[in-house]
PDB file of C-alpha atoms and ligand atoms in Angstrom:
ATOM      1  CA  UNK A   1     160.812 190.230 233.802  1.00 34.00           C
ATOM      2  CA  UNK A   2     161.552 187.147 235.411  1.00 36.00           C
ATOM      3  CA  UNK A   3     158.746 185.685 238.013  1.00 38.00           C
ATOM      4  CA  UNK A   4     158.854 187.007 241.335  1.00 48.00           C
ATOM      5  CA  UNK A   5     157.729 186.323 244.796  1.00 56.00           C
ATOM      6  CA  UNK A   6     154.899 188.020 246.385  1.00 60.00           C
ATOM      7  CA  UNK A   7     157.256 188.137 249.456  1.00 59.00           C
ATOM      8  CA  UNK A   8     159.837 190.079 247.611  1.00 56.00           C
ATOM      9  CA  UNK A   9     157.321 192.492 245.823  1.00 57.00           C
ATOM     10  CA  UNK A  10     156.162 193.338 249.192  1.00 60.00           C
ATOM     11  CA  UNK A  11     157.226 194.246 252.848  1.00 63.00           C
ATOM     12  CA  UNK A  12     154.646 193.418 254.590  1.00 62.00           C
ATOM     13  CA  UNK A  13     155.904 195.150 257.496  1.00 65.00           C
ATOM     14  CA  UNK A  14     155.826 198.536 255.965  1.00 65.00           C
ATOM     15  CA  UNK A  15     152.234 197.566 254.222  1.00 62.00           C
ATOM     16  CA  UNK A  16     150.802 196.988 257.778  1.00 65.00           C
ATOM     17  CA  UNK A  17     152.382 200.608 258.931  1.00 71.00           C
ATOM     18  CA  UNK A  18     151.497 202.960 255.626  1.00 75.00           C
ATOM     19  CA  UNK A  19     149.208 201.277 253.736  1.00 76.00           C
ATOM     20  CA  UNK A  20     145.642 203.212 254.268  1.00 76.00           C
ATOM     21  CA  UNK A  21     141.867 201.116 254.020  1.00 86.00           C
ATOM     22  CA  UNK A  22     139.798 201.670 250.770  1.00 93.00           C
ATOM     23  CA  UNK A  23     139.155 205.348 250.895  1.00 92.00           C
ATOM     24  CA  UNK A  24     135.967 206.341 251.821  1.00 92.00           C
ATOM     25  CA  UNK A  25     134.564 207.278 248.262  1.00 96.00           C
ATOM     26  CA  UNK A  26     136.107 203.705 246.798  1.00 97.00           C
ATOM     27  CA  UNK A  27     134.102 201.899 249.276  1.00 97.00           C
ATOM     28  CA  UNK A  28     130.474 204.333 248.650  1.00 97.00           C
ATOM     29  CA  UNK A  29     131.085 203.436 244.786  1.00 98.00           C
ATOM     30  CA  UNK A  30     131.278 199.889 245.568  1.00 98.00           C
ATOM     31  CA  UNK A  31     128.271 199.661 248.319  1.00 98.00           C
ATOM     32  CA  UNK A  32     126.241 201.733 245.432  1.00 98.00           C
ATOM     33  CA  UNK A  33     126.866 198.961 242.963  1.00 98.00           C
ATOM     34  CA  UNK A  34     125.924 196.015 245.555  1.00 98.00           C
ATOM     35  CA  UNK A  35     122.655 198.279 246.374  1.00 98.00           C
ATOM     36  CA  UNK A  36     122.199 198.904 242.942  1.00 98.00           C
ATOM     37  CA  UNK A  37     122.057 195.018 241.951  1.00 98.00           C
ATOM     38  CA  UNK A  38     120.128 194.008 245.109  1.00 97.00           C
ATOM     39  CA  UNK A  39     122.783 191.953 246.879  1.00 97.00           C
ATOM     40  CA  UNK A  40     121.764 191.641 250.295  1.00 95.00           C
ATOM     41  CA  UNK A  41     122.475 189.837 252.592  1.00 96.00           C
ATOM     42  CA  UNK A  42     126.046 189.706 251.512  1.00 98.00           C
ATOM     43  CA  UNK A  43     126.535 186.099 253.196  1.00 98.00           C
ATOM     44  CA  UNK A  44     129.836 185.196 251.991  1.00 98.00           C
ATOM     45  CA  UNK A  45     132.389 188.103 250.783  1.00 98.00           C
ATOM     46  CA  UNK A  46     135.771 187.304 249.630  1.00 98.00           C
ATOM     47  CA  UNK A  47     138.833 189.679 249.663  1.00 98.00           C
ATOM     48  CA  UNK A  48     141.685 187.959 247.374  1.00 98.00           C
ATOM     49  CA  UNK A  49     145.282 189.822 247.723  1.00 97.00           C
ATOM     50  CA  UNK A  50     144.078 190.897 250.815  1.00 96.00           C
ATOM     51  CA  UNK A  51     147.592 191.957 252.244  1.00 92.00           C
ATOM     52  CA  UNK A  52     148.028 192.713 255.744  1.00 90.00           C
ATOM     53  CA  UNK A  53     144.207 193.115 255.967  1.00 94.00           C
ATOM     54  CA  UNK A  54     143.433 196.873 255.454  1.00 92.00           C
ATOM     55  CA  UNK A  55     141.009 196.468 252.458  1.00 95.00           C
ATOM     56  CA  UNK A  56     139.211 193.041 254.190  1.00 97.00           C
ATOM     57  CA  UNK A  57     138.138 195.015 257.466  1.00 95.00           C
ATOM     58  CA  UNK A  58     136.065 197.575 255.299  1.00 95.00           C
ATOM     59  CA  UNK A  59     133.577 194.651 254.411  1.00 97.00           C
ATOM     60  CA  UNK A  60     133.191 193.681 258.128  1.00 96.00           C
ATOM     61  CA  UNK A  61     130.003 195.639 258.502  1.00 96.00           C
ATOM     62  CA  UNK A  62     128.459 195.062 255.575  1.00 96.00           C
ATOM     63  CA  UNK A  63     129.270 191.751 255.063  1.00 98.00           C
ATOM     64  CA  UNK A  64     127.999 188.354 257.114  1.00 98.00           C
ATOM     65  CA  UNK A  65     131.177 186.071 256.901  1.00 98.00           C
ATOM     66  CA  UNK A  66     134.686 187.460 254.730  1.00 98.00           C
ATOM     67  CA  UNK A  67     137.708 185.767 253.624  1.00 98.00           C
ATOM     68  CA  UNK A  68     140.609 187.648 253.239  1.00 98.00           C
ATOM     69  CA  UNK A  69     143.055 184.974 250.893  1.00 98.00           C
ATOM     70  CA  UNK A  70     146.102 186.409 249.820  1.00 97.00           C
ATOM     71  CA  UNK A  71     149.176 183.999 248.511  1.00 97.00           C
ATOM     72  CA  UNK A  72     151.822 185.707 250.665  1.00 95.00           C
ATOM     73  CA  UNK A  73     152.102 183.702 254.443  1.00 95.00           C
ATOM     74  CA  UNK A  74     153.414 187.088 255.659  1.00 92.00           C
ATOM     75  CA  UNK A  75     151.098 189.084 254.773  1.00 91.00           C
ATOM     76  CA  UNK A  76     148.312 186.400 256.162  1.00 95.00           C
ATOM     77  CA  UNK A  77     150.529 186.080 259.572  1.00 94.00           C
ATOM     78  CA  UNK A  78     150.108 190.442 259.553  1.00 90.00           C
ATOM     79  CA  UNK A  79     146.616 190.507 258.356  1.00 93.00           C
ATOM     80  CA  UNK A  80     145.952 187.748 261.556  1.00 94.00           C
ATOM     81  CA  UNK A  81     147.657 189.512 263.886  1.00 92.00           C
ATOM     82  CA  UNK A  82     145.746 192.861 263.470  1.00 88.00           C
ATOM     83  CA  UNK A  83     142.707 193.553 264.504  1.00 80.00           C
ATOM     84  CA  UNK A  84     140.351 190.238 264.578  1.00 86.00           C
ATOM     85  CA  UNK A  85     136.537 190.537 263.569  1.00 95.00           C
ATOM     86  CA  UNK A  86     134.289 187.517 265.071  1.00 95.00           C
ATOM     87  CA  UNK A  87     133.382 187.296 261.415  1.00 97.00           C
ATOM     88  CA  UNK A  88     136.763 187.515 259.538  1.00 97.00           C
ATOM     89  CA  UNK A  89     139.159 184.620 258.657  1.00 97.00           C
ATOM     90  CA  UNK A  90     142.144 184.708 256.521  1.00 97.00           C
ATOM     91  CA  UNK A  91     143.369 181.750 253.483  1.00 98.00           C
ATOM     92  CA  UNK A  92     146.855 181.452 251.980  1.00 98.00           C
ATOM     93  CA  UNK A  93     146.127 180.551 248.424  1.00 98.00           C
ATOM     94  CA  UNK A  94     146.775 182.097 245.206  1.00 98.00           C
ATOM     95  CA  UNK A  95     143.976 183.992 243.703  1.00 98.00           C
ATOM     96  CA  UNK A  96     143.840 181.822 240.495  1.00 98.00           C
ATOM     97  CA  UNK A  97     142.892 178.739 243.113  1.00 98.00           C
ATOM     98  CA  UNK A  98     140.622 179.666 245.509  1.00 98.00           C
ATOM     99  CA  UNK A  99     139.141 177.329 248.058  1.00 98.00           C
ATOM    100  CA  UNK A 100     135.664 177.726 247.677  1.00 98.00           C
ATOM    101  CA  UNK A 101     132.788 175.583 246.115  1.00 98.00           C
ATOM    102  CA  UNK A 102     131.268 176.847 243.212  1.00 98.00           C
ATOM    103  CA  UNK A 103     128.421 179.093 243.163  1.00 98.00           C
ATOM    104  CA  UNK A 104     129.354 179.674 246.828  1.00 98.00           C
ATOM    105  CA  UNK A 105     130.265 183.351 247.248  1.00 98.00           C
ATOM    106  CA  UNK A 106     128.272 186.560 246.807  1.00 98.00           C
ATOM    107  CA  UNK A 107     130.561 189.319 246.429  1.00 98.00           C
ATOM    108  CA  UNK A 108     135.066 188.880 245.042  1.00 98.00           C
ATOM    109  CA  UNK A 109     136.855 191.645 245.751  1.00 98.00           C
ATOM    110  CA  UNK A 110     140.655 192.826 245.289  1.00 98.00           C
ATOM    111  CA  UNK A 111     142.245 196.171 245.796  1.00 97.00           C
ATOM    112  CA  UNK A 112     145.454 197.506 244.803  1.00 96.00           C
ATOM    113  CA  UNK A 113     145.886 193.611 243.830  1.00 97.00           C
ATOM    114  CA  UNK A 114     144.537 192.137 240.635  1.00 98.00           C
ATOM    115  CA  UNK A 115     146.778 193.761 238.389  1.00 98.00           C
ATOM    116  CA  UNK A 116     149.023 190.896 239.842  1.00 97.00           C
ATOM    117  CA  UNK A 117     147.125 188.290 239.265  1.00 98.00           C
ATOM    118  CA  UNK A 118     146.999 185.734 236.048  1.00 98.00           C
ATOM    119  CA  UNK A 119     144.075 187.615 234.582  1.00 98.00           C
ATOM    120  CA  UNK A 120     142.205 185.114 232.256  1.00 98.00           C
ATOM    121  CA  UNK A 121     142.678 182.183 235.304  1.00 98.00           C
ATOM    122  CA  UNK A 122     141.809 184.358 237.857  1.00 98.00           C
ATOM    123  CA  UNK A 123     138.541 185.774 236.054  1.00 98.00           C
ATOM    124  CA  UNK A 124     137.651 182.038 235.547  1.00 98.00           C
ATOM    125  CA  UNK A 125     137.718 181.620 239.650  1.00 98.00           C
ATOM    126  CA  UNK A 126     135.178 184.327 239.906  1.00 98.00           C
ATOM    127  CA  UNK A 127     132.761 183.066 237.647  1.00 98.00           C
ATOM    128  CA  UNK A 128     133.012 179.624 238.981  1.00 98.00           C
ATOM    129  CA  UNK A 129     133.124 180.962 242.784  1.00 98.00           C
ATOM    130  CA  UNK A 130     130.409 183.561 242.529  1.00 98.00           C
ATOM    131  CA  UNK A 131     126.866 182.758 242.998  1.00 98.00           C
ATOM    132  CA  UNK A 132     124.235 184.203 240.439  1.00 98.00           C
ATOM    133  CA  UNK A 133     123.963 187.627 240.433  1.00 98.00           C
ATOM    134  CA  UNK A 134     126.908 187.648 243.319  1.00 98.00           C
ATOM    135  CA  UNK A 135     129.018 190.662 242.076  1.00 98.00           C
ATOM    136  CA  UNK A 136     133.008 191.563 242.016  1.00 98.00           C
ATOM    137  CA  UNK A 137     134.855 194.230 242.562  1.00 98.00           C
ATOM    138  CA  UNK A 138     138.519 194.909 241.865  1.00 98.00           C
ATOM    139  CA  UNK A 139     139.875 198.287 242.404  1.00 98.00           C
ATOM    140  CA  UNK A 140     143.401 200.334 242.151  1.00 97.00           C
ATOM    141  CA  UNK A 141     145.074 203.607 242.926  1.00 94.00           C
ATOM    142  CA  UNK A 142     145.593 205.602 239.581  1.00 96.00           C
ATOM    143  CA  UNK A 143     149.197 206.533 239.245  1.00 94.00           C
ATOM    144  CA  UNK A 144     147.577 210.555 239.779  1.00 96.00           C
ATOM    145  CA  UNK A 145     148.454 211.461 243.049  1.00 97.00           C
ATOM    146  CA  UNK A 146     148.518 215.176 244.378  1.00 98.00           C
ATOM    147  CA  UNK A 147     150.332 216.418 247.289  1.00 98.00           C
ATOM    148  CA  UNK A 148     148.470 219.554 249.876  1.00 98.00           C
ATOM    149  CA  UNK A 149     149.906 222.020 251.774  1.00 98.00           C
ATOM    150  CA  UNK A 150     149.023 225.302 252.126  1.00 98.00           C
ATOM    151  CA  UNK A 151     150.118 227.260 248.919  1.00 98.00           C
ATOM    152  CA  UNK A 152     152.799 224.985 247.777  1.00 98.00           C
ATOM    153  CA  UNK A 153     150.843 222.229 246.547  1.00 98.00           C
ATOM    154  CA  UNK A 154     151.563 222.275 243.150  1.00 98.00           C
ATOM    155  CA  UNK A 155     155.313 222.316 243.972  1.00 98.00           C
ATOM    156  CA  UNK A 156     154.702 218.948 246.453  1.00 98.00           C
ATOM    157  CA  UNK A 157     153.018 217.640 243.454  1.00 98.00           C
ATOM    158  CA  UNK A 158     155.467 217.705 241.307  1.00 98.00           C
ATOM    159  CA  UNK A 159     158.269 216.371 243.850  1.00 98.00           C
ATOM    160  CA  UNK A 160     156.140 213.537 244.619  1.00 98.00           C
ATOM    161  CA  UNK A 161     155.580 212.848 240.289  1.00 98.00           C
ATOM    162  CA  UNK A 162     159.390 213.226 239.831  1.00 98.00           C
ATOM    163  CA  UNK A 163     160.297 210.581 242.567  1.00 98.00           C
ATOM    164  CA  UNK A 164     157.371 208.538 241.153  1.00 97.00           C
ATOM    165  CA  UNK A 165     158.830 208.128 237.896  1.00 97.00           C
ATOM    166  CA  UNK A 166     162.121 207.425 238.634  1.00 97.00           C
ATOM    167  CA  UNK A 167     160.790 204.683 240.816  1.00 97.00           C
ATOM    168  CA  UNK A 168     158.838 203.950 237.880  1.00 95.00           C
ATOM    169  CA  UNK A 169     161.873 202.570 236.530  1.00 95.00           C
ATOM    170  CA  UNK A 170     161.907 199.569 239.072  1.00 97.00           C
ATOM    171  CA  UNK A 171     157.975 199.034 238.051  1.00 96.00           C
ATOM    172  CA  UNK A 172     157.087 194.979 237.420  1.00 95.00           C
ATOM    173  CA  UNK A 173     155.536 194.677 233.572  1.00 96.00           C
ATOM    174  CA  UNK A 174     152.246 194.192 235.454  1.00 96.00           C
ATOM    175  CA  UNK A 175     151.913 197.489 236.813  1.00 94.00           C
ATOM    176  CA  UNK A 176     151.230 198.434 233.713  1.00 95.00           C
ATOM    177  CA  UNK A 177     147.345 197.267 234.014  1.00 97.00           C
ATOM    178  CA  UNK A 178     147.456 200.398 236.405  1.00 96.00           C
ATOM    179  CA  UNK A 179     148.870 202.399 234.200  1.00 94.00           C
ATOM    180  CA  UNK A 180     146.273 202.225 231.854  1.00 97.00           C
ATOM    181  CA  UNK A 181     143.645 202.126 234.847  1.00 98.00           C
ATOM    182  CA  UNK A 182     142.463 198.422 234.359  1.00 98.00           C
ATOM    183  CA  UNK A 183     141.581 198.604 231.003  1.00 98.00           C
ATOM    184  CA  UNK A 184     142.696 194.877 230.732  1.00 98.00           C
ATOM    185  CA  UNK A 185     141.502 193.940 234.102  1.00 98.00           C
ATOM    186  CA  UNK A 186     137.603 195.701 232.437  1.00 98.00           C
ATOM    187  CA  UNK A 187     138.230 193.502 229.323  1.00 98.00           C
ATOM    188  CA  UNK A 188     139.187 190.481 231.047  1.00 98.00           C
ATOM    189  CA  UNK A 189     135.900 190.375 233.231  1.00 98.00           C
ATOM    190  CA  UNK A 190     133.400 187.588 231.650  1.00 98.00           C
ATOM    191  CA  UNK A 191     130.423 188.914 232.827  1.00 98.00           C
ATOM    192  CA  UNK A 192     128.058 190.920 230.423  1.00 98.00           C
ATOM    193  CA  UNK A 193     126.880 193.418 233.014  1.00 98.00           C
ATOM    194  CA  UNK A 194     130.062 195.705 233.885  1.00 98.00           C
ATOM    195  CA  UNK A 195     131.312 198.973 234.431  1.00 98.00           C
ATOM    196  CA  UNK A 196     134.683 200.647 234.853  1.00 98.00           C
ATOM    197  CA  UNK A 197     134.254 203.634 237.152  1.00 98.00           C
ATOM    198  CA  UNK A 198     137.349 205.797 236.852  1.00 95.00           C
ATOM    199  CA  UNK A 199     136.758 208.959 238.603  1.00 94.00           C
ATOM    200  CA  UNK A 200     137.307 208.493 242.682  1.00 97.00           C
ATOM    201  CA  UNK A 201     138.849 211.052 243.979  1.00 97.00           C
ATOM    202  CA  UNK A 202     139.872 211.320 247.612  1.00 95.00           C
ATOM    203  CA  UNK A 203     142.163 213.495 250.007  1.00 95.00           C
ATOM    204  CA  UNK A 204     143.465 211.332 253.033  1.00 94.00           C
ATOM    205  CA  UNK A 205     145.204 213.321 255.536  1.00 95.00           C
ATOM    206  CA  UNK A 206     148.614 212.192 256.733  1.00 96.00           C
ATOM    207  CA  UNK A 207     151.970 213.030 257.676  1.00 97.00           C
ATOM    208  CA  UNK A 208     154.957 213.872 255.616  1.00 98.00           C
ATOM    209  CA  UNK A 209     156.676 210.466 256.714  1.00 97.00           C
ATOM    210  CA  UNK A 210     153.481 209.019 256.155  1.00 96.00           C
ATOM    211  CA  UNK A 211     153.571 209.948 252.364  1.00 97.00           C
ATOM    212  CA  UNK A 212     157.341 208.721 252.533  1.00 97.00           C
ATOM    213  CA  UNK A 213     156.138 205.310 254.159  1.00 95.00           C
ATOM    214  CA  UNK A 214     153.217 205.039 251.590  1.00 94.00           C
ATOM    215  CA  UNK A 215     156.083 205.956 248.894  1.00 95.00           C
ATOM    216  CA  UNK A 216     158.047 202.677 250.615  1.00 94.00           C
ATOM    217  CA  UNK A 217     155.448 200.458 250.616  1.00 90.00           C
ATOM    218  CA  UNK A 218     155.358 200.547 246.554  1.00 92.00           C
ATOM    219  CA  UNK A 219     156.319 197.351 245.221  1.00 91.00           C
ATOM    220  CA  UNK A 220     158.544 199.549 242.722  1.00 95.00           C
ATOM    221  CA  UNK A 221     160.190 200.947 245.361  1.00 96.00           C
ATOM    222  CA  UNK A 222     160.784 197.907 247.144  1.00 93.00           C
ATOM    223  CA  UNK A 223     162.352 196.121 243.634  1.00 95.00           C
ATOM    224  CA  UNK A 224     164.423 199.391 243.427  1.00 97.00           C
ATOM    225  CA  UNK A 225     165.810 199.340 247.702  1.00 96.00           C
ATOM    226  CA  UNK A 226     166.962 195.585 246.180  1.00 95.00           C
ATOM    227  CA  UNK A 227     168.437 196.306 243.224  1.00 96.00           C
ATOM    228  CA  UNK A 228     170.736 199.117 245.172  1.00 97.00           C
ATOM    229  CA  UNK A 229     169.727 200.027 248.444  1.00 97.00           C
ATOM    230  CA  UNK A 230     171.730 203.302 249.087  1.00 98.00           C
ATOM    231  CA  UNK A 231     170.317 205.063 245.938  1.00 98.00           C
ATOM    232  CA  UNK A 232     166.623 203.858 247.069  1.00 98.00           C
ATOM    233  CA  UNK A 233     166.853 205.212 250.634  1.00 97.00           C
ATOM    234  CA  UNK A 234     168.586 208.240 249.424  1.00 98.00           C
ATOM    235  CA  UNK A 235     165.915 209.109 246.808  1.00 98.00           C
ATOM    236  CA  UNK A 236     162.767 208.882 249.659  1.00 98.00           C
ATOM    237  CA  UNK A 237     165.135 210.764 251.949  1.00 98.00           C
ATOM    238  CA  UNK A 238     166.137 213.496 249.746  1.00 98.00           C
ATOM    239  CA  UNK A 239     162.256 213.507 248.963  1.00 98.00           C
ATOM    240  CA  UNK A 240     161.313 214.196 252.240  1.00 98.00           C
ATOM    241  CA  UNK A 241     163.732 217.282 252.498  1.00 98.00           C
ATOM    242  CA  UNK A 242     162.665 218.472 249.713  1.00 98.00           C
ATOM    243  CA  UNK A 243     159.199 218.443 251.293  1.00 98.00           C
ATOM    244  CA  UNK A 244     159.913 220.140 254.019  1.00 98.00           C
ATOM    245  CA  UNK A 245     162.071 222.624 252.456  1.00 98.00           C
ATOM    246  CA  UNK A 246     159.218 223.794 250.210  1.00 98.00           C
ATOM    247  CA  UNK A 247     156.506 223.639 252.925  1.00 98.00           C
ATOM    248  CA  UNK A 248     159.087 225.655 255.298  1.00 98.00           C
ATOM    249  CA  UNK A 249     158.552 223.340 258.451  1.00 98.00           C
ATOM    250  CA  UNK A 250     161.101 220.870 260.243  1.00 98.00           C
ATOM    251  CA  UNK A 251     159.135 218.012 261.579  1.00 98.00           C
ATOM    252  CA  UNK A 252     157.931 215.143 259.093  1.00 98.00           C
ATOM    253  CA  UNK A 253     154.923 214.769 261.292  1.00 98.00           C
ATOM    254  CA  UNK A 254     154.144 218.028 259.711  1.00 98.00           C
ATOM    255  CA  UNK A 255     149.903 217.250 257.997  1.00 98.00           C
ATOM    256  CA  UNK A 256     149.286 217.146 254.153  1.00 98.00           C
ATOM    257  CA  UNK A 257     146.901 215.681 252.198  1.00 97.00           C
ATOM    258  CA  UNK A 258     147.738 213.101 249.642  1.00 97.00           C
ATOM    259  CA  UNK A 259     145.257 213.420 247.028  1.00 97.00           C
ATOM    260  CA  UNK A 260     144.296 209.726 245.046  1.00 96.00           C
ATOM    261  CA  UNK A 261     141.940 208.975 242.293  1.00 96.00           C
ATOM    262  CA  UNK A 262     141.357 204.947 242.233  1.00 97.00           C
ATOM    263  CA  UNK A 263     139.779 203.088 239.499  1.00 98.00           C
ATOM    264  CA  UNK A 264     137.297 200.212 240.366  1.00 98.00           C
ATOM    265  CA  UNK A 265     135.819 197.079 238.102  1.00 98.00           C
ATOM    266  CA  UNK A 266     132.570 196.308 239.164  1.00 98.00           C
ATOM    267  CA  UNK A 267     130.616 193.400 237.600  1.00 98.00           C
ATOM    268  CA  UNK A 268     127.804 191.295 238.263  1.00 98.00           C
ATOM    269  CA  UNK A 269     127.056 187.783 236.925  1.00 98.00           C
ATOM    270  CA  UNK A 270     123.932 186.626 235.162  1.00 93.00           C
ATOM    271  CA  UNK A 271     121.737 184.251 236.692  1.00 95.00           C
TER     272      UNK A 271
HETATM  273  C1  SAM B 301     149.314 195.885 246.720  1.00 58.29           C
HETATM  274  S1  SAM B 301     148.931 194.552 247.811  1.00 58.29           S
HETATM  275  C2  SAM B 301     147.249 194.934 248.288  1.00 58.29           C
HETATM  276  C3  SAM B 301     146.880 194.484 249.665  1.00 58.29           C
HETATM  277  C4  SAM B 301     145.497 194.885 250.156  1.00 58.29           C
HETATM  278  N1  SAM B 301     144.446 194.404 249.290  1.00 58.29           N
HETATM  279  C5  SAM B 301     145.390 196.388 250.321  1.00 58.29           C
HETATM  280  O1  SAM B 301     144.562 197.005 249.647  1.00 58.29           O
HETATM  281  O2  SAM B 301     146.117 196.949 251.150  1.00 58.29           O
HETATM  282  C6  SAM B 301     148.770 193.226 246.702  1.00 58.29           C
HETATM  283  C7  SAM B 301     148.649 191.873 247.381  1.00 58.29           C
HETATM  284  O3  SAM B 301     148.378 190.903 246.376  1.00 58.29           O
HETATM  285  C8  SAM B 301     149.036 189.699 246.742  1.00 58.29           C
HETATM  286  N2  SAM B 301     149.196 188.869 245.533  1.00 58.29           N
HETATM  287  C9  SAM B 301     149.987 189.083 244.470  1.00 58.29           C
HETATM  288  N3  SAM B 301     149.832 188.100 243.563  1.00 58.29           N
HETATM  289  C10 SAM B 301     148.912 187.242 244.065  1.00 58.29           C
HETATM  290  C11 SAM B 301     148.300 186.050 243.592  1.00 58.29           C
HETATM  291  N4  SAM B 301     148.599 185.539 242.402  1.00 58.29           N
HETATM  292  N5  SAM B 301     147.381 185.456 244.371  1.00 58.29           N
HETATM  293  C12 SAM B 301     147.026 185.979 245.576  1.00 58.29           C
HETATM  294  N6  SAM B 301     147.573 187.096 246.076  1.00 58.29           N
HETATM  295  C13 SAM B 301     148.491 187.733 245.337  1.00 58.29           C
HETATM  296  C14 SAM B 301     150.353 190.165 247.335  1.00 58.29           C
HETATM  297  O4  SAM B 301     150.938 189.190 248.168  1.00 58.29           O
HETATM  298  C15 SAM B 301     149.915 191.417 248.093  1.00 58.29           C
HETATM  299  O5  SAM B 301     149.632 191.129 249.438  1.00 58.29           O
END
């Protein structure tokens, strides 16, 4: 597939409006791991592919200084005009060039975003960037996502798989590294000490049209609403319907619960 522009992979936009944080039990694996390999006081945390900011905000408390870099300018100009942090700041720069001096950073983060990323130069920024013993973390969604409501959750479910795969279809070659849960992303790590944790399982609570929204904010879907943008609204709007219809209600504000199991990397250098 012929190179594309973070800009066009992404609305930034809708990210800002549907995208959720880390879930809760994504962040407790990854605070586990830090606690685990005694890194503390995180002095310097860095959140590459950071988007409109979502997954950089989560390491505000826990974290002394954090750089959210991302290579897209509007995704920086979103991520700087949400909420500011006295100790966030935000870097456009791709995530195979990152402006910091070596052995500078404690803790490299990405979520929902390395799969993107030009794995082998990209590892090679994180062991030059990290400290010893500073750790990484680079996490995903699975593609397993479960839709709750009542007693028709299984049929939700399997709405939300069939629209999946046809957007499928419009997926970029790279997300296959999700598809196979960051195998490659596991193998491409050069650190000795690693793990792959697969099993993180959460239920966020949200509205119908925010499950339609989080469906629009897929890059897939996005490369689809280009490609021919009648068939791409018609397929979220006809999934919506079909929503409602099954959970017998009227109004998309109507509360499910989107079930996701994400995947995380977790590594920690030697000294
Ligand atoms: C799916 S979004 C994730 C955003 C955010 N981390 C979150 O969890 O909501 C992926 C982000 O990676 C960025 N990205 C893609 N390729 C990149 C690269 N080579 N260097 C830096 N950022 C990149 C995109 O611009 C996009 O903002």
């Amino acid at each position: 597939m012929a190179e594309r522009s973070s800009d066009t992979l992404y609305n930034a936009a809708s990210y800002q409006k549907y995208r959720f944080s880390p879930s809760e039990n994504l962040q407790s694996v990854i605070f586990s791991y830090l606690e685990e390999k005694k890194l503390n006081p995180v002095r310097l945390a860095v959140d590459v592919g950071c988007g409109s900011g979502q997954s950089t905000r989560v390491l505000v408390t826990r974290c002394e200084k954090v750089v959210g870099t991302d290579i897209s300018e509007a995704q920086i100009e979103a991520a700087k005009r949400s909420a500011s942090f006295p100790n966030v700041s935000y870097r456009v720069c791709p995530a195979e060039e990152l402006p910091f001096e070596d052995g500078s950073v404690d803790l490299v983060t990405a979520f929902t975003a390395a799969h993107w990323f030009d794995l082998p130069r990209f590892m090679k920024e994180v062991d030059r960037v990290l400290k010893p013993h500073g750790c990484t973390a680079l996490s995903t969604y699975t593609n397993n996502f479960s839709v709750h409501y009542k007693d028709c959750s299984e049929r939700l479910t399997e709405i939300f798989t069939e629209t999946q795969k046809l957007l499928l279809a419009y997926a970029d070659e790279k997300v296959s590294r999700v598809t196979v849960e960051y195998e490659e992303v596991f193998e491409a790590l050069p650190f000795q000490d690693k793990q792959r944790v697969s099993q993180i399982v959460d239920r966020i609570p949200m509205s119908v049209a925010g499950v339609i929204g989080f469906c629009q904010s897929f890059s897939m879907y996005q490369a689809f609403l280009r490609s021919d943008p009648e068939a791409a609204k018609s397929l979220l709007q006809k999934t919506e319907e079909r929503f409602l219809e099954t959970m017998g209600v009227g109004s998309n504000e109507t509360q499910v619960e989107l079930c996701i199991r994400s995947v995380c990397v977790l590594g920690c250098k030697g000294p």
